Short mmCIF file of C-alpha atoms (C1' of nucleotides) in Angstrom, two decimals:
data_model
loop_
_atom_site.label_atom_id
_atom_site.label_comp_id
_atom_site.label_asym_id
_atom_site.label_seq_id
_atom_site.Cartn_x
_atom_site.Cartn_y
_atom_site.Cartn_z
CA MET A 1 -23.21 26.12 -4.77
CA ALA A 2 -22.89 23.46 -7.37
CA GLU A 3 -25.75 24.97 -9.68
CA LYS A 4 -24.06 28.50 -9.68
CA LEU A 5 -20.98 26.60 -10.95
CA ASP A 6 -21.27 26.48 -15.12
CA GLY A 7 -18.33 24.04 -15.23
CA GLU A 8 -16.19 21.53 -16.96
CA ILE A 9 -13.87 19.35 -15.65
CA VAL A 10 -9.93 19.23 -16.21
CA ASN A 11 -8.42 16.42 -14.61
CA ALA A 12 -5.08 16.52 -12.96
CA ASP A 13 -3.58 12.92 -14.54
CA ALA A 14 -1.13 12.74 -17.25
CA PHE A 15 -2.44 9.69 -18.84
CA GLN A 16 -6.32 8.75 -18.65
CA LEU A 17 -6.36 5.11 -19.04
CA TYR A 18 -10.14 3.67 -19.02
CA ARG A 19 -11.45 6.71 -20.44
CA GLY A 20 -14.48 7.95 -19.40
CA LEU A 21 -14.38 6.27 -16.06
CA GLU A 22 -12.28 8.91 -14.18
CA ILE A 23 -12.23 9.38 -10.42
CA VAL A 24 -14.50 11.24 -9.21
CA SER A 25 -12.87 12.34 -6.05
CA ALA A 26 -14.07 15.95 -6.12
CA ALA A 27 -17.00 17.54 -7.61
CA PRO A 28 -19.74 20.17 -7.08
CA SER A 29 -22.21 17.53 -6.86
CA GLU A 30 -22.25 13.75 -8.44
CA GLU A 31 -24.79 14.70 -11.12
CA GLU A 32 -23.02 17.75 -12.04
CA PHE A 33 -19.88 16.08 -12.12
CA ALA A 34 -21.03 13.23 -14.40
CA GLN A 35 -22.19 15.53 -17.11
CA ALA A 36 -19.99 18.26 -17.11
CA PRO A 37 -17.54 17.88 -20.27
CA HIS A 38 -14.06 16.00 -19.05
CA HIS A 39 -11.13 17.01 -21.08
CA LEU A 40 -9.33 14.64 -22.37
CA TYR A 41 -8.02 16.42 -25.44
CA GLY A 42 -4.51 17.74 -24.63
CA VAL A 43 -3.73 14.18 -23.12
CA LEU A 44 -0.60 12.23 -23.48
CA GLU A 45 -0.14 9.20 -25.30
CA ALA A 46 0.65 6.13 -23.67
CA THR A 47 4.43 6.22 -25.24
CA GLU A 48 5.07 9.74 -23.93
CA SER A 49 6.58 10.59 -20.66
CA ALA A 50 5.50 13.03 -18.25
CA ASP A 51 6.18 15.40 -15.57
CA ALA A 52 4.45 17.93 -13.78
CA GLN A 53 5.78 20.62 -15.88
CA ARG A 54 4.28 18.97 -18.99
CA TYR A 55 1.03 18.56 -17.36
CA VAL A 56 0.74 22.45 -16.56
CA ASN A 57 1.78 22.83 -20.30
CA LEU A 58 -1.44 20.77 -21.52
CA ALA A 59 -3.75 21.79 -19.07
CA GLN A 60 -3.22 25.74 -19.39
CA PRO A 61 -4.46 26.03 -22.64
CA VAL A 62 -7.56 23.85 -21.96
CA ILE A 63 -8.39 26.11 -19.03
CA ALA A 64 -8.02 29.08 -21.24
CA GLU A 65 -10.68 27.82 -23.57
CA ILE A 66 -13.01 26.85 -21.34
CA GLN A 67 -12.69 30.46 -19.44
CA THR A 68 -13.29 32.15 -23.09
CA ARG A 69 -16.04 30.69 -23.26
CA GLY A 70 -17.19 31.94 -19.79
CA LYS A 71 -17.30 28.94 -17.99
CA THR A 72 -15.26 27.37 -14.79
CA PRO A 73 -12.65 25.06 -15.19
CA ILE A 74 -13.02 23.02 -12.34
CA ILE A 75 -9.43 21.19 -11.52
CA THR A 76 -9.51 17.80 -10.03
CA GLY A 77 -6.96 15.50 -8.83
CA GLY A 78 -5.17 13.48 -9.70
CA SER A 79 -1.77 13.96 -8.39
CA GLY A 80 -1.35 16.87 -5.74
CA LEU A 81 2.28 17.62 -7.18
CA TYR A 82 0.97 18.51 -10.76
CA LEU A 83 -2.11 20.59 -9.19
CA LYS A 84 0.64 22.33 -7.20
CA PHE A 85 2.57 22.97 -10.13
CA LEU A 86 -0.54 24.70 -11.45
CA THR A 87 -1.45 26.76 -8.75
CA HIS A 88 2.08 27.58 -7.58
CA GLY A 89 4.21 27.40 -10.86
CA ALA A 90 7.62 25.76 -11.71
CA ALA A 91 10.32 26.30 -9.55
CA PRO A 92 13.40 27.56 -11.55
CA LEU A 93 15.00 24.35 -11.18
CA PRO A 94 17.05 22.20 -13.90
CA THR A 95 14.80 19.76 -15.51
CA ALA A 96 15.78 16.47 -15.33
CA ASP A 97 18.89 15.02 -17.63
CA ALA A 98 18.08 11.72 -18.82
CA ALA A 99 21.87 10.65 -18.95
CA LEU A 100 22.78 12.05 -15.50
CA ARG A 101 19.54 10.29 -14.08
CA ALA A 102 20.89 6.77 -15.74
CA GLU A 103 24.45 7.34 -14.08
CA MET A 104 22.90 8.00 -10.37
CA ASP A 105 20.50 5.07 -10.78
CA ALA A 106 23.85 2.90 -11.43
CA ARG A 107 25.19 4.17 -8.13
CA PRO A 108 24.99 2.84 -4.90
CA LEU A 109 22.47 5.38 -2.88
CA GLU A 110 25.00 5.93 0.21
CA ASP A 111 26.99 7.21 -2.86
CA LEU A 112 24.58 9.92 -3.75
CA VAL A 113 23.82 10.74 -0.05
CA ALA A 114 27.79 11.56 0.37
CA GLU A 115 27.58 13.83 -2.69
CA LEU A 116 24.86 15.52 -1.90
CA GLN A 117 26.33 16.04 1.67
CA ARG A 118 29.43 17.44 0.37
CA LEU A 119 27.67 19.67 -1.92
CA ASP A 120 24.88 20.62 -0.24
CA PRO A 121 24.77 19.97 3.36
CA LEU A 122 21.53 21.78 3.98
CA GLU A 123 19.52 20.16 1.37
CA ALA A 124 20.55 17.03 2.60
CA ALA A 125 19.37 17.40 6.30
CA ARG A 126 16.05 18.80 4.65
CA THR A 127 16.19 15.29 2.22
CA ALA A 128 14.49 11.81 3.21
CA LEU A 129 17.89 10.58 2.47
CA GLN A 130 16.51 6.91 2.70
CA ASN A 131 14.36 8.01 -0.70
CA ARG A 132 16.51 7.42 -3.30
CA ARG A 133 14.39 9.61 -5.73
CA PHE A 134 14.56 12.74 -3.73
CA VAL A 135 18.60 12.32 -3.17
CA SER A 136 19.02 12.00 -7.00
CA ARG A 137 16.95 15.04 -7.38
CA ALA A 138 18.19 17.11 -5.12
CA LEU A 139 21.98 15.81 -6.39
CA GLU A 140 20.64 16.80 -9.86
CA ILE A 141 19.63 20.36 -9.09
CA CYS A 142 22.86 21.18 -7.71
CA LEU A 143 24.90 19.10 -10.64
CA LEU A 144 22.96 20.77 -13.24
CA SER A 145 22.80 24.15 -12.00
CA GLY A 146 25.65 24.51 -10.14
CA ARG A 147 24.37 26.08 -7.37
CA LYS A 148 22.71 24.66 -4.59
CA ALA A 149 19.71 23.29 -4.28
CA SER A 150 18.50 24.47 -0.92
CA ASP A 151 19.03 27.89 -1.98
CA LEU A 152 17.02 27.56 -4.90
CA ARG A 153 14.33 25.80 -2.91
CA ASP A 154 14.44 28.95 -0.68
CA GLN A 155 13.70 31.00 -3.55
CA TRP A 156 10.84 29.69 -4.76
CA GLU A 157 9.43 29.27 -1.58
CA ALA A 158 9.62 32.77 -0.59
CA LYS A 159 8.51 33.91 -3.86
CA THR A 160 5.33 31.87 -3.80
CA ALA A 161 4.48 32.07 -0.03
CA GLY A 162 1.49 34.67 -0.89
CA ILE A 163 0.01 32.70 -3.26
CA SER A 164 -2.07 30.09 -1.62
CA SER A 165 -4.15 33.04 -0.15
CA GLN A 166 -5.17 33.77 -3.59
CA LEU A 167 -6.70 30.08 -4.32
CA ARG A 168 -10.04 28.93 -3.99
CA GLY A 169 -10.35 25.01 -4.03
CA LEU A 170 -12.32 22.66 -1.82
CA VAL A 171 -11.88 18.62 -0.85
CA ILE A 172 -14.56 16.16 -0.88
CA GLN A 173 -13.59 13.71 2.16
CA ARG A 174 -15.58 10.50 2.42
CA SER A 175 -15.67 8.19 5.21
CA ARG A 176 -13.12 5.04 4.57
CA ALA A 177 -15.71 2.87 3.91
CA ASP A 178 -17.92 4.91 1.39
CA LEU A 179 -14.42 5.38 -0.04
CA HIS A 180 -13.38 2.22 -0.32
CA ALA A 181 -16.76 0.69 -1.69
CA ARG A 182 -16.67 3.62 -4.34
CA ILE A 183 -13.36 2.31 -5.24
CA ALA A 184 -14.40 -0.99 -5.64
CA GLN A 185 -17.28 -0.06 -7.88
CA ARG A 186 -15.05 2.00 -10.02
CA THR A 187 -12.65 -0.86 -10.35
CA ARG A 188 -15.85 -3.25 -11.31
CA ALA A 189 -16.54 -0.44 -13.98
CA MET A 190 -12.97 -0.28 -15.19
CA LEU A 191 -12.78 -4.28 -15.65
CA ASP A 192 -15.95 -4.33 -17.31
CA GLY A 193 -16.10 -1.24 -19.24
CA GLY A 194 -13.32 -2.03 -21.56
CA ALA A 195 -10.03 -1.27 -19.65
CA LEU A 196 -8.59 -5.17 -20.56
CA GLU A 197 -9.18 -4.27 -24.06
CA GLU A 198 -7.49 -0.97 -23.82
CA VAL A 199 -4.65 -2.43 -21.90
CA ALA A 200 -4.15 -5.14 -24.64
CA ALA A 201 -4.21 -2.38 -27.85
CA LEU A 202 -1.69 -0.48 -25.96
CA PRO A 203 1.78 -0.90 -27.17
CA ASP A 204 4.78 -0.66 -25.23
CA VAL A 205 4.24 2.48 -23.12
CA SER A 206 6.42 4.53 -21.49
CA ALA A 207 7.59 3.94 -17.83
CA ASN A 208 5.23 6.72 -16.78
CA CYS A 209 2.05 5.01 -18.15
CA GLU A 210 3.60 1.61 -17.08
CA LYS A 211 3.23 2.97 -13.42
CA ALA A 212 -0.65 3.84 -13.64
CA ILE A 213 -2.71 1.76 -11.61
CA GLY A 214 -4.45 -1.24 -13.33
CA PHE A 215 -2.05 -1.35 -16.04
CA ARG A 216 0.24 -3.84 -14.74
CA GLU A 217 -2.20 -5.77 -12.81
CA ILE A 218 -4.49 -6.00 -16.31
CA ARG A 219 -1.59 -7.42 -18.42
CA ALA A 220 -0.48 -9.80 -15.47
CA LEU A 221 -4.48 -10.85 -15.91
CA LEU A 222 -4.44 -10.95 -19.80
CA ALA A 223 -1.19 -13.05 -19.22
CA GLY A 224 -2.82 -15.60 -17.30
CA GLU A 225 -0.87 -15.14 -14.29
CA ILE A 226 -3.55 -14.26 -12.15
CA GLY A 227 -7.28 -14.61 -12.01
CA ARG A 228 -10.12 -11.56 -12.57
CA ALA A 229 -10.79 -11.47 -8.69
CA THR A 230 -7.13 -11.18 -8.01
CA CYS A 231 -6.92 -8.61 -10.56
CA ALA A 232 -9.51 -6.49 -8.97
CA GLU A 233 -8.24 -6.94 -5.48
CA LEU A 234 -4.96 -5.53 -6.38
CA ILE A 235 -6.20 -2.82 -8.13
CA ASN A 236 -8.75 -1.79 -5.43
CA ALA A 237 -5.42 -1.87 -3.04
CA ALA A 238 -3.45 0.10 -5.16
CA THR A 239 -6.31 2.74 -5.61
CA ARG A 240 -6.94 3.03 -1.83
CA GLN A 241 -3.63 3.61 -0.96
CA TYR A 242 -3.04 5.99 -3.98
CA ALA A 243 -6.66 7.71 -2.45
CA LYS A 244 -4.91 7.78 1.12
CA ARG A 245 -1.84 9.98 -0.37
CA GLN A 246 -3.98 12.00 -1.96
CA GLU A 247 -5.90 12.82 1.37
CA THR A 248 -2.18 13.10 3.10
CA TRP A 249 -1.13 15.66 0.41
CA PHE A 250 -4.18 17.41 0.07
CA ARG A 251 -4.60 17.93 3.81
CA ARG A 252 -1.53 19.54 3.97
CA GLU A 253 -2.81 22.72 1.31
CA LYS A 254 -4.65 24.58 3.85
CA TRP A 255 -6.30 27.16 1.20
CA LEU A 256 -8.04 23.81 0.09
CA VAL A 257 -11.84 23.54 2.17
CA PRO A 258 -12.69 20.33 3.40
CA ASN A 259 -16.46 19.27 2.52
CA PRO A 260 -17.95 22.68 2.38
CA ALA A 261 -21.71 22.88 2.69
"C1'" G B 1 -14.61 -45.78 10.26
"C1'" G B 2 -9.01 -46.05 10.19
"C1'" C B 3 -4.32 -43.64 9.17
"C1'" C B 4 -1.66 -38.78 7.60
"C1'" C B 5 -1.11 -33.38 7.92
"C1'" G B 6 -2.83 -28.55 9.03
"C1'" A B 7 -5.26 -24.84 12.51
"C1'" U B 8 -0.55 -18.92 15.16
"C1'" A B 9 -2.13 -11.10 13.77
"C1'" G B 10 -7.63 -8.82 8.56
"C1'" C B 11 -4.71 -12.41 4.85
"C1'" U B 12 -0.63 -15.75 3.38
"C1'" C B 13 2.78 -18.08 6.81
"C1'" A B 14 7.60 -18.44 9.75
"C1'" G B 15 8.54 -20.00 14.91
"C1'" U B 16 15.34 -23.59 15.94
"C1'" C B 17 17.24 -27.51 21.49
"C1'" G B 18 10.37 -25.99 25.53
"C1'" G B 19 11.75 -19.68 28.26
"C1'" U B 20 5.06 -16.44 27.25
"C1'" A B 21 5.30 -14.71 19.32
"C1'" G B 22 7.58 -12.29 14.18
"C1'" A B 23 7.67 -11.59 8.78
"C1'" G B 24 5.61 -10.62 4.37
"C1'" C B 25 0.84 -8.67 2.63
"C1'" A B 26 -3.68 -5.46 3.89
"C1'" G B 27 -4.36 -1.39 7.14
"C1'" U B 28 -3.29 3.73 9.89
"C1'" G B 29 -0.42 8.00 10.07
"C1'" G B 30 3.58 10.86 8.05
"C1'" A B 31 6.79 12.99 3.82
"C1'" U B 32 6.80 14.59 -0.76
"C1'" U B 33 8.20 21.28 -6.58
"C1'" G B 34 9.88 18.19 -13.13
"C1'" A B 35 9.91 10.12 -12.47
"C1'" A B 36 4.36 11.51 -8.18
"C1'" A B 37 -1.40 6.23 -9.83
"C1'" A B 38 5.64 7.24 -8.56
"C1'" U B 39 9.28 6.95 -4.17
"C1'" U B 40 9.39 6.85 0.67
"C1'" C B 41 9.43 7.03 6.74
"C1'" A B 42 6.82 5.25 11.32
"C1'" C B 43 3.12 2.20 13.74
"C1'" G B 44 2.81 -5.23 15.15
"C1'" U B 45 -0.90 -8.16 22.16
"C1'" G B 46 -2.48 -11.98 18.93
"C1'" U B 47 -7.90 -16.64 23.49
"C1'" C B 48 -0.96 -19.10 19.41
"C1'" G B 49 -8.55 -23.57 17.48
"C1'" G B 50 -10.95 -25.60 22.31
"C1'" C B 51 -10.61 -28.44 27.36
"C1'" G B 52 -7.29 -31.30 30.06
"C1'" G B 53 -2.56 -32.85 31.14
"C1'" U B 54 3.43 -33.15 31.98
"C1'" U B 55 7.11 -29.44 33.36
"C1'" C B 56 9.70 -24.08 37.54
"C1'" A B 57 7.81 -22.91 32.46
"C1'" A B 58 4.38 -25.24 26.62
"C1'" A B 59 3.03 -22.07 20.08
"C1'" U B 60 6.28 -25.96 21.35
"C1'" C B 61 5.75 -32.33 24.54
"C1'" C B 62 1.35 -35.95 25.85
"C1'" G B 63 -3.92 -37.13 25.40
"C1'" U B 64 -8.61 -35.87 23.56
"C1'" C B 65 -12.49 -33.05 21.17
"C1'" U B 66 -13.70 -29.65 16.88
"C1'" C B 67 -13.19 -27.51 12.13
"C1'" G B 68 -10.11 -27.88 7.24
"C1'" G B 69 -7.40 -31.18 3.48
"C1'" G B 70 -5.32 -35.51 1.91
"C1'" C B 71 -4.69 -41.14 1.62
"C1'" C B 72 -6.84 -45.59 2.54
"C1'" A B 73 -11.18 -48.87 3.00
#
RNA sequence: GGCCCGAUAGCUCAGUCGGUAGAGCAGUGGAUUGAAAAUUCACGUGUCGGCGGUUCAAAUCCGUCUCGGGCCA
């Protein structure tokens, strides 16, 4: 399979700190992946904010361009949500509104829950009401669209129901021991490979970029708040947790084939 | 050598007046269509360092040993 794919990698990450040291979490073969061109153009600057639609807008021209050269774009995760936007498209929902969001952030969660339950009881019942983000997003959809979030969601789910059967993809699953060893190796490579300099040189970054794993930890290291060993361990732990969340997400995507021969 | 402090979950520690122990982190599983490398939910049996003693009952009190750390010599 590997030798048949003349591929180029498009990564589903909005920000690529540590350029050239991307996670190799899915690839036809490790050698091929390492040799394939990684598409870093179209990537957001650290000061820019990101969202799933923005990622799709950046990735699609890159994918099209690879295809015009007769090559296979290999889309890798990254974020399961971003990949799903790419494969299934965006639902016709209102885009986040900064002012409304700031207003909601200032309100107590119970307040948001109560309003959502009043405006759209069905969506409230489907939402994890302890999760502030999910509650405020659902409420935001209702307020901005003037419609019920549950209706819009149902429409979109009905419309995209058949898409998965037309997709092809694979998931590389590793044993936890192997995965954790590779994560530790990657962290080492990052710290030794210029990540400190890269973070030190970054300006005030966007809230999205600030959350990239390693960013805060390296800032703390540079500020002398933690030592290098602690920094590495914190990055390792955060990456392990992220990898586990990726596994959970992709396990649910039934069209993805785990560990094909 | 003497004295003091510590030893409890993988790690850091809490544990009241004795009633066989629980937080944070780590870990595991889940949710997740415009913040997602984010956010969020669930999951806690472990020789309470060892041995002996007191007691109806000991992580807790007493003795002793081991291992850390500190102070005095």
